Coordinates of C-alpha atoms and ligand atoms in Angstrom, one line a residue:
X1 CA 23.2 11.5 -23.0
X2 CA 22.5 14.3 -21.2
X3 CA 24.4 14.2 -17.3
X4 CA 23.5 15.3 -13.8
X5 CA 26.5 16.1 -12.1
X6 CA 26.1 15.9 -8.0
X7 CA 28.1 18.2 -5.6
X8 CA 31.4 17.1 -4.1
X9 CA 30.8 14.6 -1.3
X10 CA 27.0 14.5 -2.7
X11 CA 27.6 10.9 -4.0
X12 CA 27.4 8.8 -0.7
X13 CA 23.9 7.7 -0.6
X14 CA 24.3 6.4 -4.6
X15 CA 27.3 4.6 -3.5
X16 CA 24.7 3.0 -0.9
X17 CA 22.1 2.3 -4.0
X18 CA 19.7 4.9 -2.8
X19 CA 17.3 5.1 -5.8
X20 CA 16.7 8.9 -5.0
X21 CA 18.4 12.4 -6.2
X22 CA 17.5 15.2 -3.8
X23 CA 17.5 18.4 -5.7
X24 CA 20.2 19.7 -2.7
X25 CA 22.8 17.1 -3.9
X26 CA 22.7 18.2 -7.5
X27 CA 25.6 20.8 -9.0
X28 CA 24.2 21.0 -12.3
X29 CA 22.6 19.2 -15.7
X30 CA 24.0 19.3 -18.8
X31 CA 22.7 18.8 -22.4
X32 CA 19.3 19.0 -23.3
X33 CA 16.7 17.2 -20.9
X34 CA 13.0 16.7 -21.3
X35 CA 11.0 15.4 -18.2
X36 CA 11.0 11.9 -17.0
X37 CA 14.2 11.3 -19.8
X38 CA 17.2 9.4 -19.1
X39 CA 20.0 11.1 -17.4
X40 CA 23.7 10.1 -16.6
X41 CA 24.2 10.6 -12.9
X42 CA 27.8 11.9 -12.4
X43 CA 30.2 12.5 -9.5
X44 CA 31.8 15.6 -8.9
X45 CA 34.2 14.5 -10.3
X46 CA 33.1 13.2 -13.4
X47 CA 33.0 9.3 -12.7
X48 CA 29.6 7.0 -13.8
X49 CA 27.5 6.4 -10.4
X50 CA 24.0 5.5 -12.2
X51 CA 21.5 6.3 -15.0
X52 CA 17.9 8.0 -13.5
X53 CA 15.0 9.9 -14.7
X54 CA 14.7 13.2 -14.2
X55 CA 11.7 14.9 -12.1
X56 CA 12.8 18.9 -13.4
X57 CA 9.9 20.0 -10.8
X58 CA 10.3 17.5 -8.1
X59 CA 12.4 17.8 -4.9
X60 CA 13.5 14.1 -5.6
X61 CA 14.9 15.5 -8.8
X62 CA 16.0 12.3 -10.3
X63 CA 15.0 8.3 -9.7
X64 CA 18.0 5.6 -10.5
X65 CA 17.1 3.0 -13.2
X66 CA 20.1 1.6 -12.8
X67 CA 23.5 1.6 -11.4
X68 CA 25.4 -0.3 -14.2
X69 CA 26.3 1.7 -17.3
X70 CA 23.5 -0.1 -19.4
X71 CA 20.8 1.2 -22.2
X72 CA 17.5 2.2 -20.6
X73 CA 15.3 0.6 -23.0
X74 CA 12.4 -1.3 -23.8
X75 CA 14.6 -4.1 -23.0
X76 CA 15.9 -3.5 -19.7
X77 CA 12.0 -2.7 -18.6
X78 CA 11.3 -5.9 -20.2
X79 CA 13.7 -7.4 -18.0
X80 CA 12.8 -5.8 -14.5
X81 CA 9.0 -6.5 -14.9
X82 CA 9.6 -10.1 -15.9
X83 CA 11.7 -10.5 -12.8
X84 CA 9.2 -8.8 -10.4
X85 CA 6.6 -11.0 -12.0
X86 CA 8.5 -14.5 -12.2
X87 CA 8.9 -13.4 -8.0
X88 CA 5.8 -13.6 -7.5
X89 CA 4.8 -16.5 -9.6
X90 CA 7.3 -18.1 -7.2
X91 CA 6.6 -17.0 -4.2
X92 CA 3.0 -15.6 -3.9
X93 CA 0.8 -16.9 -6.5
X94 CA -2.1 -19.5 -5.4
X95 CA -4.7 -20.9 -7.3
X96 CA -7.2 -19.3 -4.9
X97 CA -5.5 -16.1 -5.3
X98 CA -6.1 -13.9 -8.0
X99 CA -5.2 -10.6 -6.9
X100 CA -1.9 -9.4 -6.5
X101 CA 0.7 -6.6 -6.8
X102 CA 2.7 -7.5 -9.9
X103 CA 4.9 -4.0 -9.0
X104 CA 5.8 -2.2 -6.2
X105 CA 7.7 0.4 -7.6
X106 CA 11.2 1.3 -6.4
X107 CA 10.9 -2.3 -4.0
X108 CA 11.1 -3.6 -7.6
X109 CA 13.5 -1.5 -9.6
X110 CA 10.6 0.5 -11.6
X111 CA 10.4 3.6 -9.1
X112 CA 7.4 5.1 -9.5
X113 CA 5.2 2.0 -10.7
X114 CA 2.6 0.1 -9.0
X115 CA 1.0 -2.8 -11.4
X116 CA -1.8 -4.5 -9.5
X117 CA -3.3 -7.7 -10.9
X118 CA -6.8 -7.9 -10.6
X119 CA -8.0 -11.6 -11.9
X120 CA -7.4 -10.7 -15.8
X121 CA -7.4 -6.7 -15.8
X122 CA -4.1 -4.9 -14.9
X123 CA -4.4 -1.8 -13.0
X124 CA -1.5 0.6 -13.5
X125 CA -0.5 4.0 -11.5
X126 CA 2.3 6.1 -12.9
X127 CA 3.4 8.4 -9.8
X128 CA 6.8 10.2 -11.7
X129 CA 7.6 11.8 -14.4
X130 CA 10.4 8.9 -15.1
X131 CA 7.0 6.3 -15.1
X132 CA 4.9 9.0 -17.1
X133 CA 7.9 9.2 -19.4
X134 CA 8.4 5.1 -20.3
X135 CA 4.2 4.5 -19.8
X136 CA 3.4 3.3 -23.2
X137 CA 6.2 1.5 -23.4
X138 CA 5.7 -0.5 -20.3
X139 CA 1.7 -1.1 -21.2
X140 CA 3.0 -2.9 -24.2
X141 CA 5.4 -5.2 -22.0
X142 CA 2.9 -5.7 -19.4
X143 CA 0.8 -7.3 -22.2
X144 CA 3.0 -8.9 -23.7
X145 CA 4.9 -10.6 -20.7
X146 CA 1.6 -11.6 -18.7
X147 CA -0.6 -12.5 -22.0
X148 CA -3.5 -10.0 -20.7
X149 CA -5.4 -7.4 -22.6
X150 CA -6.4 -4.7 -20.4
X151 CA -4.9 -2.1 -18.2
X152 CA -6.7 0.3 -16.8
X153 CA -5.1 3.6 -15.3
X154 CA -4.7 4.5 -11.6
X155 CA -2.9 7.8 -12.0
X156 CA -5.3 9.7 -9.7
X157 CA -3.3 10.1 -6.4
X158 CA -1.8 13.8 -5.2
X159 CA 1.9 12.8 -5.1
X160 CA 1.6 13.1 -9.2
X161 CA 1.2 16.9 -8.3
X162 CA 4.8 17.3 -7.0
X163 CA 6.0 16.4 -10.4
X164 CA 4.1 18.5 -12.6
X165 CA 1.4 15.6 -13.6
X166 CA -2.1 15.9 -13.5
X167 CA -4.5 12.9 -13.0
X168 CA -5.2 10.4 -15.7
X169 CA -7.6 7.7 -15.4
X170 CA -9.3 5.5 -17.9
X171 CA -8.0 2.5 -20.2
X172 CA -4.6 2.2 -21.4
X173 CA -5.3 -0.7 -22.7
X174 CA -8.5 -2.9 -24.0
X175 CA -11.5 -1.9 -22.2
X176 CA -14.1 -3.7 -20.2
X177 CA -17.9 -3.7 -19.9
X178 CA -18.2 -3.2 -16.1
X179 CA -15.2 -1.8 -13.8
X180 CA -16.1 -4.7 -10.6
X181 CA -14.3 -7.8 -10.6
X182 CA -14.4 -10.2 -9.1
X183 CA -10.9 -11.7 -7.0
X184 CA -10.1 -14.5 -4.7
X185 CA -8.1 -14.1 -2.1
X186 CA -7.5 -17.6 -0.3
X187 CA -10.6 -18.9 -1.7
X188 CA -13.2 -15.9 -0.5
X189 CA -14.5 -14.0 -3.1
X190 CA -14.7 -10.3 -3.3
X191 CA -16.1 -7.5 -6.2
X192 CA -13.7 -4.9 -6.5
X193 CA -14.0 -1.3 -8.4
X194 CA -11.1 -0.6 -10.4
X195 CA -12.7 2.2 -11.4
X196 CA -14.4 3.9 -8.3
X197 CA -12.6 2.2 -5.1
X198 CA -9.5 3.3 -3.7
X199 CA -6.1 3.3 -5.1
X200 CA -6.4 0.8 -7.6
X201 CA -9.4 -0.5 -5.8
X202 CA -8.6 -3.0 -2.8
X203 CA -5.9 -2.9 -0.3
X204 CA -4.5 -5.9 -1.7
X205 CA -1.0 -5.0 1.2
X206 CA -3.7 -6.5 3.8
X207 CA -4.1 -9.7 2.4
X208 CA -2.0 -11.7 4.3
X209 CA -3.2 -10.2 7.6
X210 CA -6.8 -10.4 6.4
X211 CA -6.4 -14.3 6.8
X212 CA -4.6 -14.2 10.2
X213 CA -7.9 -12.3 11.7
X214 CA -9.8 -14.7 9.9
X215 CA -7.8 -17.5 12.2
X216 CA -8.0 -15.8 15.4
X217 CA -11.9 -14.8 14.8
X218 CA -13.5 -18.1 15.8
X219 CA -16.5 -17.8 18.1
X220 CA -15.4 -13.9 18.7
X221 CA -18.0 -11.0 18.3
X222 CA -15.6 -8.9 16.0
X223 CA -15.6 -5.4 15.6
X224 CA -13.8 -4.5 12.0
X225 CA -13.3 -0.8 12.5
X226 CA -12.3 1.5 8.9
X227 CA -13.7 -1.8 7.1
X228 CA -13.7 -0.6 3.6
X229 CA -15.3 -3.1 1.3
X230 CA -15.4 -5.5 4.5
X231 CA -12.1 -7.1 3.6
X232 CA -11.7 -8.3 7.6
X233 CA -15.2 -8.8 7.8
X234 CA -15.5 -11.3 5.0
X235 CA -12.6 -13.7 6.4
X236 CA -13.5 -13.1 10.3
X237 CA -17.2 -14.4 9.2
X238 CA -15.4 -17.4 6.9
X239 CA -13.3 -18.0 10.0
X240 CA -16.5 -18.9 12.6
X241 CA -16.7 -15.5 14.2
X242 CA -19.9 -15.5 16.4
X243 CA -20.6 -12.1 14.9
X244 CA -19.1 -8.9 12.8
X245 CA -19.5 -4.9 13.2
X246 CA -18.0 -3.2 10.3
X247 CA -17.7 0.6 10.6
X248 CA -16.5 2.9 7.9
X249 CA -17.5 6.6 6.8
X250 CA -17.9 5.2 3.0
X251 CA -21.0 4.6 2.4
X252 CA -20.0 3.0 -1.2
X253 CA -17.4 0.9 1.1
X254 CA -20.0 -0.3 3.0
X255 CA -22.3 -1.2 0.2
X256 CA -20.0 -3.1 -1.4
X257 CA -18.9 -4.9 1.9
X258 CA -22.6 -6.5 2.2
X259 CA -22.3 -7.5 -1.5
X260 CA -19.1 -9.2 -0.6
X261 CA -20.2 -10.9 2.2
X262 CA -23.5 -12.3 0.5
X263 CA -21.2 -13.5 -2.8
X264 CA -19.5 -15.4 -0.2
X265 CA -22.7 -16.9 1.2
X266 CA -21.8 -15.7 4.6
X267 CA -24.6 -14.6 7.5
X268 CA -25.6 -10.5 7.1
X269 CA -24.1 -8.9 9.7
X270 CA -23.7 -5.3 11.3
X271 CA -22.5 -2.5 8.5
X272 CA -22.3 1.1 10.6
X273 CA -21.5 4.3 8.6
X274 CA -19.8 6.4 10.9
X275 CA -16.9 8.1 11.8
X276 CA -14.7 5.6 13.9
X277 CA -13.8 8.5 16.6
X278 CA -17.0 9.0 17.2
X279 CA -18.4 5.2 16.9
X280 CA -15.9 4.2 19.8
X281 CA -16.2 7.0 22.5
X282 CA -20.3 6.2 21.6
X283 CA -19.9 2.3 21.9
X284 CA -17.9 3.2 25.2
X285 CA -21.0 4.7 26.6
X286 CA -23.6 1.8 25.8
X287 CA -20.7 0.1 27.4
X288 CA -21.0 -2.3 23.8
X289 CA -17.9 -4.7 24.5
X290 CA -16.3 -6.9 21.8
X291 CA -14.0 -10.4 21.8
X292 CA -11.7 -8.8 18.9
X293 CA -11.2 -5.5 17.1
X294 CA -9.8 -4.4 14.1
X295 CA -8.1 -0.8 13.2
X296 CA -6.6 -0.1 10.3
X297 CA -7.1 3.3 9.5
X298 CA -6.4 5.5 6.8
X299 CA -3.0 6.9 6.7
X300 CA -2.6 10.0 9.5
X301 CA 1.1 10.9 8.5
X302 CA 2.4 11.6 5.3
X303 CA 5.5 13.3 6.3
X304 CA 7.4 13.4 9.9
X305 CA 6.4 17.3 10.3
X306 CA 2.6 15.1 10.5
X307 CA 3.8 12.8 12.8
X308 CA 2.7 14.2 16.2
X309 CA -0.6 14.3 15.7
X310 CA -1.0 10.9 13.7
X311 CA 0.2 9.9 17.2
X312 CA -2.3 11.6 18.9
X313 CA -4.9 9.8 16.8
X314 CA -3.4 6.4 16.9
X315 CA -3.5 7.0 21.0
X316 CA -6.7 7.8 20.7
X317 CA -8.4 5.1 18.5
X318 CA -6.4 2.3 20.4
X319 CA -7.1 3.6 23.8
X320 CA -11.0 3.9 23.1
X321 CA -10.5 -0.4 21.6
X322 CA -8.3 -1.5 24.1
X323 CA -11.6 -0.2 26.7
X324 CA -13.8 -2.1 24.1
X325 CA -12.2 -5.2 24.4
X326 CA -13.5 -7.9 26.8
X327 CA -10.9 -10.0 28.9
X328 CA -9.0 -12.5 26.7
X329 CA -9.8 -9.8 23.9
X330 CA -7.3 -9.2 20.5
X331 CA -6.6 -6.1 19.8
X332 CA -5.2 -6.2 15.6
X333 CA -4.1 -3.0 15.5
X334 CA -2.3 -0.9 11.8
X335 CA -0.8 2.1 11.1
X336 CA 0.1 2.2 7.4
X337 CA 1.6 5.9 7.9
X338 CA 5.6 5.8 6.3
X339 CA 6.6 8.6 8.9
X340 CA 5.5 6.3 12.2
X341 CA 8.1 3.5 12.6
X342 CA 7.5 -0.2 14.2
X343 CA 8.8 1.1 17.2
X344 CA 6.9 4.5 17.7
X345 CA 3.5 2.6 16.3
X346 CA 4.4 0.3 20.0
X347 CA 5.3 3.1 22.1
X348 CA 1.8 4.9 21.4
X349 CA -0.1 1.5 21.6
X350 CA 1.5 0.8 25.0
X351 CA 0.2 4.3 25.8
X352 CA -2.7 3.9 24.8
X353 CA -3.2 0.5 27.0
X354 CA -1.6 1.8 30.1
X355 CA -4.0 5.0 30.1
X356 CA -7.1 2.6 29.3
X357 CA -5.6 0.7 32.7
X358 CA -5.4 -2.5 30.0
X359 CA -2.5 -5.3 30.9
X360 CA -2.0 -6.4 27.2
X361 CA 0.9 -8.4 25.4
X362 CA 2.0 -8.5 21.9
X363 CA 1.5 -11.9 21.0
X364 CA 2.1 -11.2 16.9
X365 CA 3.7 -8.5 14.3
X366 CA 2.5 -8.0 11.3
X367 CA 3.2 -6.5 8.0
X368 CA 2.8 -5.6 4.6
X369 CA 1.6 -8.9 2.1
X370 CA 5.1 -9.9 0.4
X371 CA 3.6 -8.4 -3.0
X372 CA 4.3 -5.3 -1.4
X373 CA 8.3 -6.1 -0.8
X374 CA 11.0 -4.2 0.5
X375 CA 14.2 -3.9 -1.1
X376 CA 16.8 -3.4 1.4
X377 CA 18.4 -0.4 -0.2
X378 CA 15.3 1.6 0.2
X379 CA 13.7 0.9 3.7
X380 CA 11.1 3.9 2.4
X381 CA 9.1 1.2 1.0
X382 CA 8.3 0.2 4.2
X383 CA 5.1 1.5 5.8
X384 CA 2.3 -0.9 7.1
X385 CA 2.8 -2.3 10.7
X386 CA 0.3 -4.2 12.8
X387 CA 0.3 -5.6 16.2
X388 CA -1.6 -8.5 17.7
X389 CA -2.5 -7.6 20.9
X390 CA -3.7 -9.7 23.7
X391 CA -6.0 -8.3 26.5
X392 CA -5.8 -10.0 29.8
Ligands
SAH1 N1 -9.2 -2.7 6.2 C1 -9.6 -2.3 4.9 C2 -8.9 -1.1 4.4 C3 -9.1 0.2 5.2 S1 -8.7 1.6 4.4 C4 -9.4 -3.5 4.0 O1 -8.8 -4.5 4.4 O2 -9.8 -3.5 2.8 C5 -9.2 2.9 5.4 C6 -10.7 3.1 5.4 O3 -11.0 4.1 6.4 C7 -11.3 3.6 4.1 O4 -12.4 2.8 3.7 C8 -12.0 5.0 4.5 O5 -13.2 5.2 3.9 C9 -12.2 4.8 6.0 N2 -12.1 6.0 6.8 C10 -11.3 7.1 6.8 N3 -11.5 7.9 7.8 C11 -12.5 7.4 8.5 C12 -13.1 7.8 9.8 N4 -12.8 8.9 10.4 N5 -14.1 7.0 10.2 C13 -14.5 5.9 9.6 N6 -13.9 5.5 8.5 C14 -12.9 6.2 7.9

């Protein structure tokens, strides 16, 4: 087996089960290594710390599998993507649920491999050269262990770049007529595009916040701002909201949004394409005012050196709602950026509400759907934050 050895006093954050290898920490490799093989992670001094894959072009040059000197094999993937599935057959599964993430990558032990179940077609993306490496492999299991028959590929995201991987999409597995399906999620249907929609088609981490707005819509005229395919749309109108404006810039987002709302023999309601930025300062001046409004926009930092002016945009949207916003208003606010914490997310939406002169509370936090997990050696997988906000 073929070894990275680290630098002395390099080994710390393995000790601490980080899954990641920073090129910086690494001394040397020896034997022969082809990308996305198995390596022997090694301490300076020679002793057994883990068994990665290696990423020769990445800066996170290698991704643990494991930290116990065990074969990385068909078997042992067999065995982490049964126990990420058998966790959410206990915990998250419903009848009148049918989409869900069966793997969140390095939250479940298989860094750099998100499985998302959609009704009976899997959706795979493969974002390392470690999950490039052990693809096939892992199709077969994913049939095998879930008794499906197609998997359809994901791989088209920018983050393959930084390890030498260009896109792939298409089937890995089986094939099917039309790429929309059809999900439930808590009993409301909605088509999704494997093929064409984003990511792997829905933003399935949303689900569980998705039927919290539903709750707190009753009787509200609801504003559903970066609405997609109408995911908060769909459950505020199942939830007795008086009315629904959905703005995105996707006009294929919005499309699909009336579809979804009609398939759910919900009332038409308000689909704007615009860009959000401009939609609220022009709302602002029709002085248009709303019971409840929902932001969850697209993600403005990718990195920390990005972080300053996500901020700025965050301010900005939230100020513009929180002026929106009659009295008694609900502000349900998201940032899904990695590189703005919980806490930074509240410092700029109290900004935002003391220059809008709003007197608001936090009445609820929210998060990422528990298919979306966090594994407490690897906080990175944390990233989607919400407030409820209350407007007095
Ligand atoms: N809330 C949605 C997911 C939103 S994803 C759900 O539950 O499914 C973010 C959306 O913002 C995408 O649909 C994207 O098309 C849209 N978007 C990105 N920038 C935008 C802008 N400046 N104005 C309007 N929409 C934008």
């Amino acid at each position: 087996m073929p070894s990275l050895i680290l630098k002395p006093g390099r080994e710390k954050s393995v000790l601490r089960r980080h899954p990641w290898i920073f090129s910086g920490a690494v001394q040397r490799v020896d034997g022969e290594i082809v990308s996305g093989g198995t390596v022997d992670v090694l301490s300076s001094k020679g002793d057994f710390l883990a068994r990665a894959s290696y990423s020769p072009q990445s800066q996170i040059r290698a991704r643990v599998w494991t930290f116990d000197d065990e074969p990385v094999d068909k078997d042992f993937f067999r065995r982490q993507i049964k126990s990420a599935i058998h966790a959410r057959d206990t915990w998250h599964l419903t009848p009148d649920t049918s989409a869900l993430r069966l793997i969140y990558a390095e939250s479940d032990g298989i860094p750099g491999l998100i499985v998302d179940r959609y009704a009976d077609v899997l959706v795979l993306q493969s974002l390392t050269a470690g999950s490039e490496y052990w693809k096939e492999t892992i199709a077969d299991i994913l049939l095998e262990e879930t008794g499906l028959q197609t998997i359809y590929e994901r791989s088209d995201v920018d983050v393959r770049e930084l390890e030498g991987l260009s896109p792939q999409v298409g089937f890995l597995r089986g094939t099917i007529s039309n790429s929309r399906i059809t999900i439930s999620e808590y009993g409301l249907k909605f088509i999704v595009d494997v093929e064409h929609g984003h990511k792997t088609g829905f933003y399935l981490d949303q689900r569980v916040n998705r039927r919290r707005v539903g709750r707190l819509a009753r009787d509200r005229d609801v504003l559903n701002c970066f609405c997609y395919t109408g995911g908060f749309t769909v459950h505020a109108l199942a939830g007795g909201a008086k009315s629904v404006a959905s703005a995105d810039s996707s006009a294929d987002a919005l499309a699909l949004g009336r579809e979804n709302v009609s398939l759910n023999g919900l009332p038409e309601s308000e689909w704007i394409e615009a860009d959000v930025f401009q939609l609220l300062r022009k709302f602002r001046d029709q002085n248009r005012s709303f019971d409840m409004i929902v932001l969850d926009p697209p993600k403005f930092a990718s990195t920390v050196a990005q972080v300053e002016k996500a901020a700025r945009g965050y301010k900005d949207i939230n100020l513009l709602a929180f002026k929106l916003l009659r009295p008694n208003g609900i502000l349900v606010t998201f940032s899904c950026s990695g590189g703005v914490d919980a806490y930074l997310f509240q410092k700029i939406v109290a900004g935002a509400a003391l220059d809008a002169g709003a007197d608001a509370q936090i009445i609820e936090r929210l998060s990422q759907s528990p298919d979306h997990p966090v594994a407490l050696n690897f906080p990175e997988g944390t990233y989607l934050k919400g407030l409820v906000c209350l407007k007095r």
